[in-house]
GROMACS .gro file of C-alpha atoms in nm:
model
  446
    1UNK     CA    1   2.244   0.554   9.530
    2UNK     CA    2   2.428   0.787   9.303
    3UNK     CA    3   2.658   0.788   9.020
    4UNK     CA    4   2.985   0.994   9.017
    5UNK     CA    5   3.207   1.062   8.783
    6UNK     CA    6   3.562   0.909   8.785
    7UNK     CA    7   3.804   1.227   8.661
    8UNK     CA    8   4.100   1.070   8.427
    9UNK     CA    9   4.477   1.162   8.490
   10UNK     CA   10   4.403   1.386   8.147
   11UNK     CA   11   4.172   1.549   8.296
   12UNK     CA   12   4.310   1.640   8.631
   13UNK     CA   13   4.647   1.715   8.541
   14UNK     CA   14   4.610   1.851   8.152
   15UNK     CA   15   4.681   1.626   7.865
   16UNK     CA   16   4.840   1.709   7.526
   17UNK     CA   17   4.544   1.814   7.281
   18UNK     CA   18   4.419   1.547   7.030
   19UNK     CA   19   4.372   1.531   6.672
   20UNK     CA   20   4.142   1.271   6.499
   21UNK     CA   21   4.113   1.210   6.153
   22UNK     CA   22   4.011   0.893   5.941
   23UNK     CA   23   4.293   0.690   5.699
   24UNK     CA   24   4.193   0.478   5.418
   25UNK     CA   25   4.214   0.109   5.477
   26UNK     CA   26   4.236  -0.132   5.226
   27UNK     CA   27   3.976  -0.351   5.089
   28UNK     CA   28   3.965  -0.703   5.207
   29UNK     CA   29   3.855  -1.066   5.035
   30UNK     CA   30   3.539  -1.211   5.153
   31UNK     CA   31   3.532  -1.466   5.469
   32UNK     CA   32   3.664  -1.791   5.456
   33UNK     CA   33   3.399  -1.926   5.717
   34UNK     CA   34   3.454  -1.996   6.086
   35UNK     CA   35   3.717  -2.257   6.222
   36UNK     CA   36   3.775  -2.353   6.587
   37UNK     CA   37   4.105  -2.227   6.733
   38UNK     CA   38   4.291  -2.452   6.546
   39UNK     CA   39   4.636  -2.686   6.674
   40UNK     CA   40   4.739  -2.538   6.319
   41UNK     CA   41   4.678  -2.192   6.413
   42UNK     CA   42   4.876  -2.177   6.752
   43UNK     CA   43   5.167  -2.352   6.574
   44UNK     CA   44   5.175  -2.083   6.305
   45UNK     CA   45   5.164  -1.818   6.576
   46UNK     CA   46   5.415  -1.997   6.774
   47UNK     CA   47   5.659  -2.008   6.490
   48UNK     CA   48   5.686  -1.645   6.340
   49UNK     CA   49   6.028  -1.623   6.551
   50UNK     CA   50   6.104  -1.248   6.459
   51UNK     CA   51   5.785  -1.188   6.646
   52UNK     CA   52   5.797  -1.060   6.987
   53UNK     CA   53   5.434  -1.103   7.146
   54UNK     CA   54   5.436  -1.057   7.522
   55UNK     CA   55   5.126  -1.121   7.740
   56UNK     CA   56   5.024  -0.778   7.895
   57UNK     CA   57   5.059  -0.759   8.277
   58UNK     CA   58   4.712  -0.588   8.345
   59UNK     CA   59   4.789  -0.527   8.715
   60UNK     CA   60   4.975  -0.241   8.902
   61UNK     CA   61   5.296  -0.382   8.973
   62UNK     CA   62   5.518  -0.377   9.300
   63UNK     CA   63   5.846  -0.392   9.170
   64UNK     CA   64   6.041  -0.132   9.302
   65UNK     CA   65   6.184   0.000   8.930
   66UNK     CA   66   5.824  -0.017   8.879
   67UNK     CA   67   5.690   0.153   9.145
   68UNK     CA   68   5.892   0.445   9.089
   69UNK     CA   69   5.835   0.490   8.699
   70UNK     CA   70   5.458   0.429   8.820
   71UNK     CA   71   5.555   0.763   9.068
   72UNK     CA   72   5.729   0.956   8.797
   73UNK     CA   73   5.446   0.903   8.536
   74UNK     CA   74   5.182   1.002   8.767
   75UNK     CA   75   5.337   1.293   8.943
   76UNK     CA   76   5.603   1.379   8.793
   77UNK     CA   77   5.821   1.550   8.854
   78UNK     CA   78   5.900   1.498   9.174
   79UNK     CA   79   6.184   1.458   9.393
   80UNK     CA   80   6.310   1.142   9.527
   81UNK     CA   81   6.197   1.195   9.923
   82UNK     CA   82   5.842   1.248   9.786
   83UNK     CA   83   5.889   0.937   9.599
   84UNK     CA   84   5.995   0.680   9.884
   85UNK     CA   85   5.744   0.840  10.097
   86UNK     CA   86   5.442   0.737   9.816
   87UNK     CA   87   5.613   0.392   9.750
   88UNK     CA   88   5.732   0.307  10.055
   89UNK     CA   89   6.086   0.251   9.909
   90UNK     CA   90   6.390   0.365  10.109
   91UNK     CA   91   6.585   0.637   9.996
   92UNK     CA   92   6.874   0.447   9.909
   93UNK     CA   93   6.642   0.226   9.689
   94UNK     CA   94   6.484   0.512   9.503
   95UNK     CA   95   6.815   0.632   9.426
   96UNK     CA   96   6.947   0.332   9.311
   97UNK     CA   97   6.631   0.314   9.074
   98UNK     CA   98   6.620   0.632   8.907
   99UNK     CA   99   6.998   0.578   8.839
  100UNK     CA  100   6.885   0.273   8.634
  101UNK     CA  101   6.575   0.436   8.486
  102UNK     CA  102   6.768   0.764   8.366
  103UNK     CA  103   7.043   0.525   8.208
  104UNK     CA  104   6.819   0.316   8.003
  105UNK     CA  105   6.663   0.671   7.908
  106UNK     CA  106   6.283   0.656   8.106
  107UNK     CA  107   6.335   0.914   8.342
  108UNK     CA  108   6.533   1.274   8.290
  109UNK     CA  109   6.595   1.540   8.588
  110UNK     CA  110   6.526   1.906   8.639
  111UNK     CA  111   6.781   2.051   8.757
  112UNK     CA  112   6.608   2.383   8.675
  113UNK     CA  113   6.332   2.298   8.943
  114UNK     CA  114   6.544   2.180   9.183
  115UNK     CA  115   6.517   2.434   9.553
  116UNK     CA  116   6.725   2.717   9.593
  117UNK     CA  117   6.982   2.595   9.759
  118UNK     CA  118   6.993   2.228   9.710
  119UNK     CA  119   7.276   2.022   9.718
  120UNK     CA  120   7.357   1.726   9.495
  121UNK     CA  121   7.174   1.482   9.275
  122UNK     CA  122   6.920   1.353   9.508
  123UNK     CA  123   6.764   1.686   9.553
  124UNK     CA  124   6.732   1.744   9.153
  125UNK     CA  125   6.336   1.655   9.052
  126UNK     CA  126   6.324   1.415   8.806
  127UNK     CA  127   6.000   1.314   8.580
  128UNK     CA  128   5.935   0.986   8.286
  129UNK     CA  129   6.145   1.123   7.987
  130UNK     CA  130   5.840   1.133   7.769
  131UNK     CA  131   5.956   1.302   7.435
  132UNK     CA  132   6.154   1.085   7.298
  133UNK     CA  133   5.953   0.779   7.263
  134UNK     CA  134   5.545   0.685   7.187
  135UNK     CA  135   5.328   0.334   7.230
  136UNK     CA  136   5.072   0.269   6.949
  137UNK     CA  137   4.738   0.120   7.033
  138UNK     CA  138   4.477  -0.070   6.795
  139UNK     CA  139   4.123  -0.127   6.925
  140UNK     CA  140   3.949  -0.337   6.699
  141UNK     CA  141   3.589  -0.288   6.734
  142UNK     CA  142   3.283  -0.425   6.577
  143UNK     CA  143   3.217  -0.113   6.359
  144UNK     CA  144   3.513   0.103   6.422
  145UNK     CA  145   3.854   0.077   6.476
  146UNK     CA  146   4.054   0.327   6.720
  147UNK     CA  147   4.427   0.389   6.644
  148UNK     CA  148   4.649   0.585   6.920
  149UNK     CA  149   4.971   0.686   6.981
  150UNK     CA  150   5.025   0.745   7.349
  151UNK     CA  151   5.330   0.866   7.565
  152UNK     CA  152   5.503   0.730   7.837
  153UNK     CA  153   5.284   0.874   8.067
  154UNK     CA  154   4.977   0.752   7.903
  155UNK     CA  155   4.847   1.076   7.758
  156UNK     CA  156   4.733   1.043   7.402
  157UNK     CA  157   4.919   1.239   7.176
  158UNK     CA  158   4.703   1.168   6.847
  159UNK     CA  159   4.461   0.931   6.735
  160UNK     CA  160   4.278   0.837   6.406
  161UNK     CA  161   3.991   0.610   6.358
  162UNK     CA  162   3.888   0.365   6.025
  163UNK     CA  163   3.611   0.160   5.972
  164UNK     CA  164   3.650  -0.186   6.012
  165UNK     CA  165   3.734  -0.382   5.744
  166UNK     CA  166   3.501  -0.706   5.678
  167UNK     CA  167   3.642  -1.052   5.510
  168UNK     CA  168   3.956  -1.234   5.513
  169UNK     CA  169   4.041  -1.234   5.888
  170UNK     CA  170   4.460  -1.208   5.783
  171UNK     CA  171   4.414  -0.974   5.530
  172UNK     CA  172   4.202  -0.747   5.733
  173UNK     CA  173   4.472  -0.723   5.992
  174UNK     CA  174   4.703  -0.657   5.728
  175UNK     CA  175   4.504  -0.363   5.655
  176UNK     CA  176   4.440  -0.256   5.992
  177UNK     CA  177   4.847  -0.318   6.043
  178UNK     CA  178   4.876  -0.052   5.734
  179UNK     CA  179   4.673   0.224   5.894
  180UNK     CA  180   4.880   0.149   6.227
  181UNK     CA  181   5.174   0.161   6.048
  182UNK     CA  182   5.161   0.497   5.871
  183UNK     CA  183   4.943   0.683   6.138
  184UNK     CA  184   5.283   0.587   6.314
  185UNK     CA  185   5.502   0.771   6.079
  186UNK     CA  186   5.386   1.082   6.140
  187UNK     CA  187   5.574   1.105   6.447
  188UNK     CA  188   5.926   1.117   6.287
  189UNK     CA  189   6.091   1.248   6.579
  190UNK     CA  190   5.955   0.981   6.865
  191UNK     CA  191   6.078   0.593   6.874
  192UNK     CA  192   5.800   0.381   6.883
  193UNK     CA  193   5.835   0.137   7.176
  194UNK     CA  194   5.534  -0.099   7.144
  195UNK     CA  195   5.195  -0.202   7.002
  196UNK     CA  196   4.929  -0.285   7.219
  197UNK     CA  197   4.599  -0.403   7.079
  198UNK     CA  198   4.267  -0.478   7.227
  199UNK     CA  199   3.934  -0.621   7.116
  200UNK     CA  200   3.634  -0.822   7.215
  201UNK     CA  201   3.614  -1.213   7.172
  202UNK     CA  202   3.812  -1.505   7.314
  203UNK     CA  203   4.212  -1.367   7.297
  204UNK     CA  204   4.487  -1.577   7.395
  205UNK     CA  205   4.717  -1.348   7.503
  206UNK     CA  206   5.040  -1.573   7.521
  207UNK     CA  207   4.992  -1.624   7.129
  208UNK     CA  208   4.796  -1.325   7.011
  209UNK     CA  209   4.515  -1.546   6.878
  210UNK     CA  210   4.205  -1.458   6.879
  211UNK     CA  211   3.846  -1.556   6.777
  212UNK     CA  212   3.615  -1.341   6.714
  213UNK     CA  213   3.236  -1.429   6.629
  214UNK     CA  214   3.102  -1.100   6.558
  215UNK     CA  215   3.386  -1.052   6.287
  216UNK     CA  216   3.374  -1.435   6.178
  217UNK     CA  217   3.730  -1.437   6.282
  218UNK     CA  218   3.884  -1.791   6.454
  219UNK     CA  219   4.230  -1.829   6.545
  220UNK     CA  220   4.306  -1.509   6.409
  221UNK     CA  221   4.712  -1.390   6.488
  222UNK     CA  222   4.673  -1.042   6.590
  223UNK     CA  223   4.990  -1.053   6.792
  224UNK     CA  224   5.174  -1.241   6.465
  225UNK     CA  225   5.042  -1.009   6.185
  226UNK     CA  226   5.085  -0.665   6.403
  227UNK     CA  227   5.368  -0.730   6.581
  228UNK     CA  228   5.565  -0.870   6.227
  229UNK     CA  229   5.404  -0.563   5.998
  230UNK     CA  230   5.510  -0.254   6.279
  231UNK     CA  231   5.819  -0.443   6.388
  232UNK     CA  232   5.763  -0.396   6.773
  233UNK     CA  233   5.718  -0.606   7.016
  234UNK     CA  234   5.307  -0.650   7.032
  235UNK     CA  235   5.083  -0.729   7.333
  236UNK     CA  236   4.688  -0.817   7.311
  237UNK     CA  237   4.424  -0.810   7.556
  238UNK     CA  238   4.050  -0.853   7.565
  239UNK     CA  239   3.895  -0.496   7.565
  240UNK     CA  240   3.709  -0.479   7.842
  241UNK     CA  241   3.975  -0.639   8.078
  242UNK     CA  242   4.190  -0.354   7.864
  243UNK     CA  243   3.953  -0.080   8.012
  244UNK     CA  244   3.961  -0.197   8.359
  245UNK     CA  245   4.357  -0.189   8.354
  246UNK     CA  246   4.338   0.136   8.243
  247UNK     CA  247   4.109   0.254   8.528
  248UNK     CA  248   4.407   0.118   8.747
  249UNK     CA  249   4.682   0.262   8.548
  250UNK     CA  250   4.609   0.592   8.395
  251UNK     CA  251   4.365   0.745   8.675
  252UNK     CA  252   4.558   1.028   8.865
  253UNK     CA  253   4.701   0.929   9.200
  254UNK     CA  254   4.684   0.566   9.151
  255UNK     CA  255   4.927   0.483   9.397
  256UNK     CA  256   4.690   0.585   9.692
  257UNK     CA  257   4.360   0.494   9.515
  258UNK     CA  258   4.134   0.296   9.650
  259UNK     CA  259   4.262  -0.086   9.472
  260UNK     CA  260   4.269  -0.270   9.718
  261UNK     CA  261   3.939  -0.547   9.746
  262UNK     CA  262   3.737  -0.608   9.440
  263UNK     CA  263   3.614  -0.400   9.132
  264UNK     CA  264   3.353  -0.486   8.846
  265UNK     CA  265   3.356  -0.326   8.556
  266UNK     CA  266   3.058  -0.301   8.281
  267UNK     CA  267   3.130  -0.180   7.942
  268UNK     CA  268   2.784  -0.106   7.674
  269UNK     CA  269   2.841   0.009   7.358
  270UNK     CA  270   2.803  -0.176   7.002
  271UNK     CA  271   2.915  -0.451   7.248
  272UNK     CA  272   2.866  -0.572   7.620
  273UNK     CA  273   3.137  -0.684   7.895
  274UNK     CA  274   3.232  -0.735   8.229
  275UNK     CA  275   3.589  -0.701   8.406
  276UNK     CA  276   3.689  -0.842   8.769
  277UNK     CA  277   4.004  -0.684   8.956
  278UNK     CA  278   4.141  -0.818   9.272
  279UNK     CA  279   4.381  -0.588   9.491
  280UNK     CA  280   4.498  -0.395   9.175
  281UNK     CA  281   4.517  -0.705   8.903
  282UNK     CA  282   4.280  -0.764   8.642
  283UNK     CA  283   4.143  -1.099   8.631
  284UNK     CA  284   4.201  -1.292   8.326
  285UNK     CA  285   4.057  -1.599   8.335
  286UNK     CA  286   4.300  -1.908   8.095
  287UNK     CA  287   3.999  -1.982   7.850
  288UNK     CA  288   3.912  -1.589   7.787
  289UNK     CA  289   3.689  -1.352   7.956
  290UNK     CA  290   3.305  -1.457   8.021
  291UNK     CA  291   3.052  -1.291   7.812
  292UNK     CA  292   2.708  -1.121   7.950
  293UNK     CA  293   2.555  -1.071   7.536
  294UNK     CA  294   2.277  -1.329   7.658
  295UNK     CA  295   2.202  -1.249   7.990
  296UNK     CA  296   1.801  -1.237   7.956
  297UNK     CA  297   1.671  -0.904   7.978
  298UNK     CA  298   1.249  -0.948   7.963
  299UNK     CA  299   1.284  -0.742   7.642
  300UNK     CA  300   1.153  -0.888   7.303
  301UNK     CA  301   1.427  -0.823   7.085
  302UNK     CA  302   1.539  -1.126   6.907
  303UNK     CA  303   1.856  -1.204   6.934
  304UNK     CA  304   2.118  -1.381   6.630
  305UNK     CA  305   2.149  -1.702   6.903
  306UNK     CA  306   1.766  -1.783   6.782
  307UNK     CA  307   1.650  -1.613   7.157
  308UNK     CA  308   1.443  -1.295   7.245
  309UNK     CA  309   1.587  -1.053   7.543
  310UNK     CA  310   1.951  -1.093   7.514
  311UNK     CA  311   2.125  -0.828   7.670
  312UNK     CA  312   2.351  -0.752   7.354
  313UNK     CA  313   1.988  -0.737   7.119
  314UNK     CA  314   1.836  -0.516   7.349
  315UNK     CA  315   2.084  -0.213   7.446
  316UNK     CA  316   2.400  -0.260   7.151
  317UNK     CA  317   2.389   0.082   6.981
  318UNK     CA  318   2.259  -0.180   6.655
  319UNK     CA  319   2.020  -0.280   6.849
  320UNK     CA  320   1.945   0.104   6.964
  321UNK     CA  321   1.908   0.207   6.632
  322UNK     CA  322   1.649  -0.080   6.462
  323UNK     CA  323   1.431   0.044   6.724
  324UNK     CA  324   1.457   0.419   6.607
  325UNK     CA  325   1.473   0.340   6.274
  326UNK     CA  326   1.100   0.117   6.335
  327UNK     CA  327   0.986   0.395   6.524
  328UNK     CA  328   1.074   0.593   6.188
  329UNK     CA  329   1.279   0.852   6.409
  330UNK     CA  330   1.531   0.872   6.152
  331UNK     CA  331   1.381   0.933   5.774
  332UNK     CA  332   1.519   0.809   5.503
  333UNK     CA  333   1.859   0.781   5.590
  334UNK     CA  334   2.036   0.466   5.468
  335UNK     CA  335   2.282   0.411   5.690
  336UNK     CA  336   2.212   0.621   6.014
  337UNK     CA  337   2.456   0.632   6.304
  338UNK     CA  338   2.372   0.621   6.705
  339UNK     CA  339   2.535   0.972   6.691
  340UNK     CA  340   2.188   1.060   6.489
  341UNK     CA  341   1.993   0.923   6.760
  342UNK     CA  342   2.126   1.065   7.008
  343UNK     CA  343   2.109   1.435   6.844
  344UNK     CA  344   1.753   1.378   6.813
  345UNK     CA  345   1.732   1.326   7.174
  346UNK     CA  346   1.943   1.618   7.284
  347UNK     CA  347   1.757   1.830   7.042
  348UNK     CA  348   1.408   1.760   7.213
  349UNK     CA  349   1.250   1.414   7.091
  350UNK     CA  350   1.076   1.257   7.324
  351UNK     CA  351   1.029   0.924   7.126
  352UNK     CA  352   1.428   0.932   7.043
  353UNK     CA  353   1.449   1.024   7.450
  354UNK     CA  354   1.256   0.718   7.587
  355UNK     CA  355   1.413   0.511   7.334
  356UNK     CA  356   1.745   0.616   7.501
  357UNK     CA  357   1.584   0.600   7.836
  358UNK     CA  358   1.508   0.207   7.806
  359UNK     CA  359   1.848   0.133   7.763
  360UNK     CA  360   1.950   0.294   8.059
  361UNK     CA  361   1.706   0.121   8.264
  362UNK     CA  362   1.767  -0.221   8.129
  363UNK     CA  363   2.182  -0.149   8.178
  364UNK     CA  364   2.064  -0.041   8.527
  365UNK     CA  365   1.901  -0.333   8.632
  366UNK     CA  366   2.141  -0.554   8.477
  367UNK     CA  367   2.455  -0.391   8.629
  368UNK     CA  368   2.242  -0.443   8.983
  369UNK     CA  369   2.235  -0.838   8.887
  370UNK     CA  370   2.586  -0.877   8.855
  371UNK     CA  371   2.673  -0.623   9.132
  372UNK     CA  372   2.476  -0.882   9.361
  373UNK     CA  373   2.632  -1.160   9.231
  374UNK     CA  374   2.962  -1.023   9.285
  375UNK     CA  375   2.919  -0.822   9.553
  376UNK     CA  376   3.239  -0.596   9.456
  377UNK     CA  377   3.386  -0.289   9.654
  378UNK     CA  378   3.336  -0.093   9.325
  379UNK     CA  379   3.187  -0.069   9.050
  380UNK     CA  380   3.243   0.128   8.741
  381UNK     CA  381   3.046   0.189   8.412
  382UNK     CA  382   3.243   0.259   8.112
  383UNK     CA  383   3.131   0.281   7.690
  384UNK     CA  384   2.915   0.540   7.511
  385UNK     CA  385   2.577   0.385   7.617
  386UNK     CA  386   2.647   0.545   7.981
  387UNK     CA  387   2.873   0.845   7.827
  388UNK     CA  388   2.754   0.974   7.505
  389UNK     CA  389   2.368   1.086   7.679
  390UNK     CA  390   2.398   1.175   8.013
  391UNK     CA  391   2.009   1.247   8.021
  392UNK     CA  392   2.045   0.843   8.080
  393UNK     CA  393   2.272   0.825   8.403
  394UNK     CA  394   2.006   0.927   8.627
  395UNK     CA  395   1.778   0.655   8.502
  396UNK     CA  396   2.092   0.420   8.524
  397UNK     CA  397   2.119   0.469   8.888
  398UNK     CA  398   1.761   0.470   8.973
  399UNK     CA  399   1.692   0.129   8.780
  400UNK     CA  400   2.050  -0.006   8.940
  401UNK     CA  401   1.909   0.083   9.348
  402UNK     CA  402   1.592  -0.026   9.278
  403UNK     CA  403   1.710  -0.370   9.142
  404UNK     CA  404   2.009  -0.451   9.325
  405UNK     CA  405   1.899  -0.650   9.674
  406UNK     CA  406   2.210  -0.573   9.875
  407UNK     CA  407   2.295  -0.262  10.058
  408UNK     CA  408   2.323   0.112   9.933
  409UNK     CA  409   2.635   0.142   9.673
  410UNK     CA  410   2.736   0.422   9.486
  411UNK     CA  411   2.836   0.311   9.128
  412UNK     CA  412   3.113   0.584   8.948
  413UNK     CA  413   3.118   0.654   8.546
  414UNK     CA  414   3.457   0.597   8.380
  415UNK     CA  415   3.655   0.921   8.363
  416UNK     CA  416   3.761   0.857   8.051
  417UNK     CA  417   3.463   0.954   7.875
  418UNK     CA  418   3.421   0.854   7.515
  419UNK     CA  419   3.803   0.816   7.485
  420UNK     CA  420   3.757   0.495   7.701
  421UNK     CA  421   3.879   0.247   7.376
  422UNK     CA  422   4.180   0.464   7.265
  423UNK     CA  423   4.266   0.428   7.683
  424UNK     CA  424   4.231   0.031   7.624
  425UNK     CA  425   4.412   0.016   7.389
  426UNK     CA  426   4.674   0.303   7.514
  427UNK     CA  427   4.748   0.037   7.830
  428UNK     CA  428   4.813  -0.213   7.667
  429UNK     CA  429   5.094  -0.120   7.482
  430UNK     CA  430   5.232   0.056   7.793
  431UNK     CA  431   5.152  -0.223   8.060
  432UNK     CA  432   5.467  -0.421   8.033
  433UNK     CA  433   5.664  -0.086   8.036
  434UNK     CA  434   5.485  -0.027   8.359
  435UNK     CA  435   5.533  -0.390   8.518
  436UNK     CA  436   5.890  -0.412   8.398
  437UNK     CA  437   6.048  -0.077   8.286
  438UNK     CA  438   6.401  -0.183   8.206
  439UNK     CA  439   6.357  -0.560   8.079
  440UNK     CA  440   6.054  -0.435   7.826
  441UNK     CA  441   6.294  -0.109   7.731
  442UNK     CA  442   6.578  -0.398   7.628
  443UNK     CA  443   6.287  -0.605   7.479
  444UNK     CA  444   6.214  -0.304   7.231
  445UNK     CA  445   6.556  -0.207   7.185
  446UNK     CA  446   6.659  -0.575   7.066
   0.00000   0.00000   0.00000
């Protein structure tokens, strides 16, 4: 069994260099305890009219305006032949399309690489009008929030990050909103199209509600509270079924990648998570994705449910960390960071090294579990506990063949590298532009 490595569309075609930096956030009031997603709540959500909050379509649409924006974004630019021969459109169709998406101002042609020779429109090459226009994306994590602003073609043009705020569920959004909002700004020349956000928990994404244990959040209106403070239409999705979209959207040559059958996806980081796609669509199950935090692990860590050996105690980068810091790997520093730990490792500690080296084999095993319970055509690993110490992977793989009981299958690392939230986040803002180009570019003009 081996582990490959996924290459992003970034990667394999270039991608517009990044700049991160951190903005201040405000401070925020102190928790007003945990509710149950309230009747109240979804009312409240329901009746902030000026709101637009649109369910993401996490799936790779067959539309045919959407299947040739899907061709223009990806391999742009290219000429219209090339693009019936990759969607299977006819000519006619294609043509009819790009008229439409040039109109509404998605696509633009080049006329300067058209062939010598060429005659007429239909030979001109035309590519997703990407300048113009950006898609902001907010991943709220459990220590860190990610803010992006993304092209039309999914490359990320800039992105900042701020500590997440603790307390007051609304006003921490409001803060979070306020980072969004002028990280935004600095793009004076671009039209902001949409805000996607995504983030662990239970999310409703027809409401933009969302509880949220690990931040004491309950009924929560992300969609209300973004969408209302950047005054864009807002879309929110559970994180990990975020990532998995984006493995579907934003890899290069998506329309001929292998989508069809199943996928699992299995995210590690501060938090744990699994995705299912089916023939291109990420499942999203009515009540919220499934969690894996207490799958039992044989470890002894005890876990904030009152149990010892739940997954999330055992290989979270928190969890990572009160080992190290027992070991007394890293001195006296207050408030160390996984980023420590893992320096110590690179640099040559062995104790910081098998401490590392655990996790991997516990993720290993545990990823072989659900790969036999699923028994999907693919499976991918994405989050900083597989990318951030490669030293690991090998011991990832080994733990995952000896484990798993069903036959030899190669498991592939996200291409996406440590960028994998800012991606999450990235599709979601972009997914109904990619489902429905010209309804969701009247949505955002209205």
């Amino acid at each position: 069994m081996t582990v490959s490595r996924q290459p992003s569309r970034a990667e394999s075609r270039g991608s517009t260099p990044v700049s991160t930096s951190t903005l201040p956030v405000q401070s925020a009031r102190s928790s007003t305890g945990a509710r149950g997603l309230s009747q109240s709540a979804t009312a409240r959500a329901r009746s902030t009219a000026r709101v637009q909050i649109v369910a993401p379509d996490l799936r790779i649409a067959d539309g045919t305006a959407a299947s040739v924006f899907r061709v223009a974004a990806a391999r742009g630019p290219v000429s219209r032949d090339v693009a019936a021969k990759v969607t299977g459109l006819s000519i006619a169709t294609v043509n009819r399309q790009v008229s439409a998406l040039l109109s509404a101002g998605l696509l633009r042609e080049r006329a300067d690489l058209a062939a010598s020779g060429a005659i007429g429109r239909p030979r001109v090459p035309f590519e997703v009008d990407h300048e113009p226009y950006l898609t902001i994306g907010i991943h709220i994590g459990a220590v860190v929030t990610g803010i992006v602003a993304a092209d039309l073609r999914g490359r990320i043009i800039g992105a900042v990050e701020i500590p997440t705020p603790r307390g007051d569920q609304e006003v921490v959004l409001g803060a979070i909103t306020a980072s969004a909002r002028a990280f935004a700004s600095r793009w004076h020349r671009r039209t902001p199209l949409w805000v996607g956000v995504a983030l662990g928990g239970r999310v409703d994404s027809e409401t933009g509600l969302v509880d949220h244990p690990r931040l004491g959040w309950s009924g929560a209106r992300v969609g209300a509270i973004i969408g209302r403070g950047m005054g864009l239409p807002v879309s929110v999705a559970a994180h990990v079924e975020a990532m998995a979209a984006s493995e579907l959207l934003l890899t290069p040559d998506r329309e001929a990648a292998d989508v069809k059958g199943t996928g699992l996806y299995f995210y590690a980081r501060e938090t744990t998570g699994i995705a299912i796609t089916f023939d291109g669509r990420v499942h999203t199950p009515n009540g919220g994705p499934g969690s894996i935090a207490h799958l039992p692990t044989g470890s002894t860590a005890l876990c904030s449910c009152g149990a010892t050996g739940c997954l999330e105690a055992t290989v979270s980068d928190r969890a990572v960390l009160l080992r190290a810091r027992e070991a007394g790997l890293l001195g006296d520093v207050e408030d160390p960071t996984i980023g420590a730990l893992y320096k110590l490792a690179r640099e040559g500690s062995r104790p910081a090294h098998e401490i590392l080296i655990d996790r991997a084999t516990v993720l290993g095993r545990t990823v072989a579990m659900l790969r036999d319970l699923f028994n999907p055509d693919r499976v991918t690993l994405g989050g900083q506990a597989f990318t951030e110490y490669p030293a690991g992977v090998p011991h990832v793989a080994d733990a995952f063949a000896r484990a798993s009981n069903l036959p030899r299958k190669d498991i592939r690392i996200t291409g996406f590298g440590n960028r994998v939230q800012a991606h999450a986040s990235g599709v979601v803002a972009l997914s109904s532009l990619y489902s429905d180009p010209l309804g969701s570019m009247r949505r955002s003009q209205g």
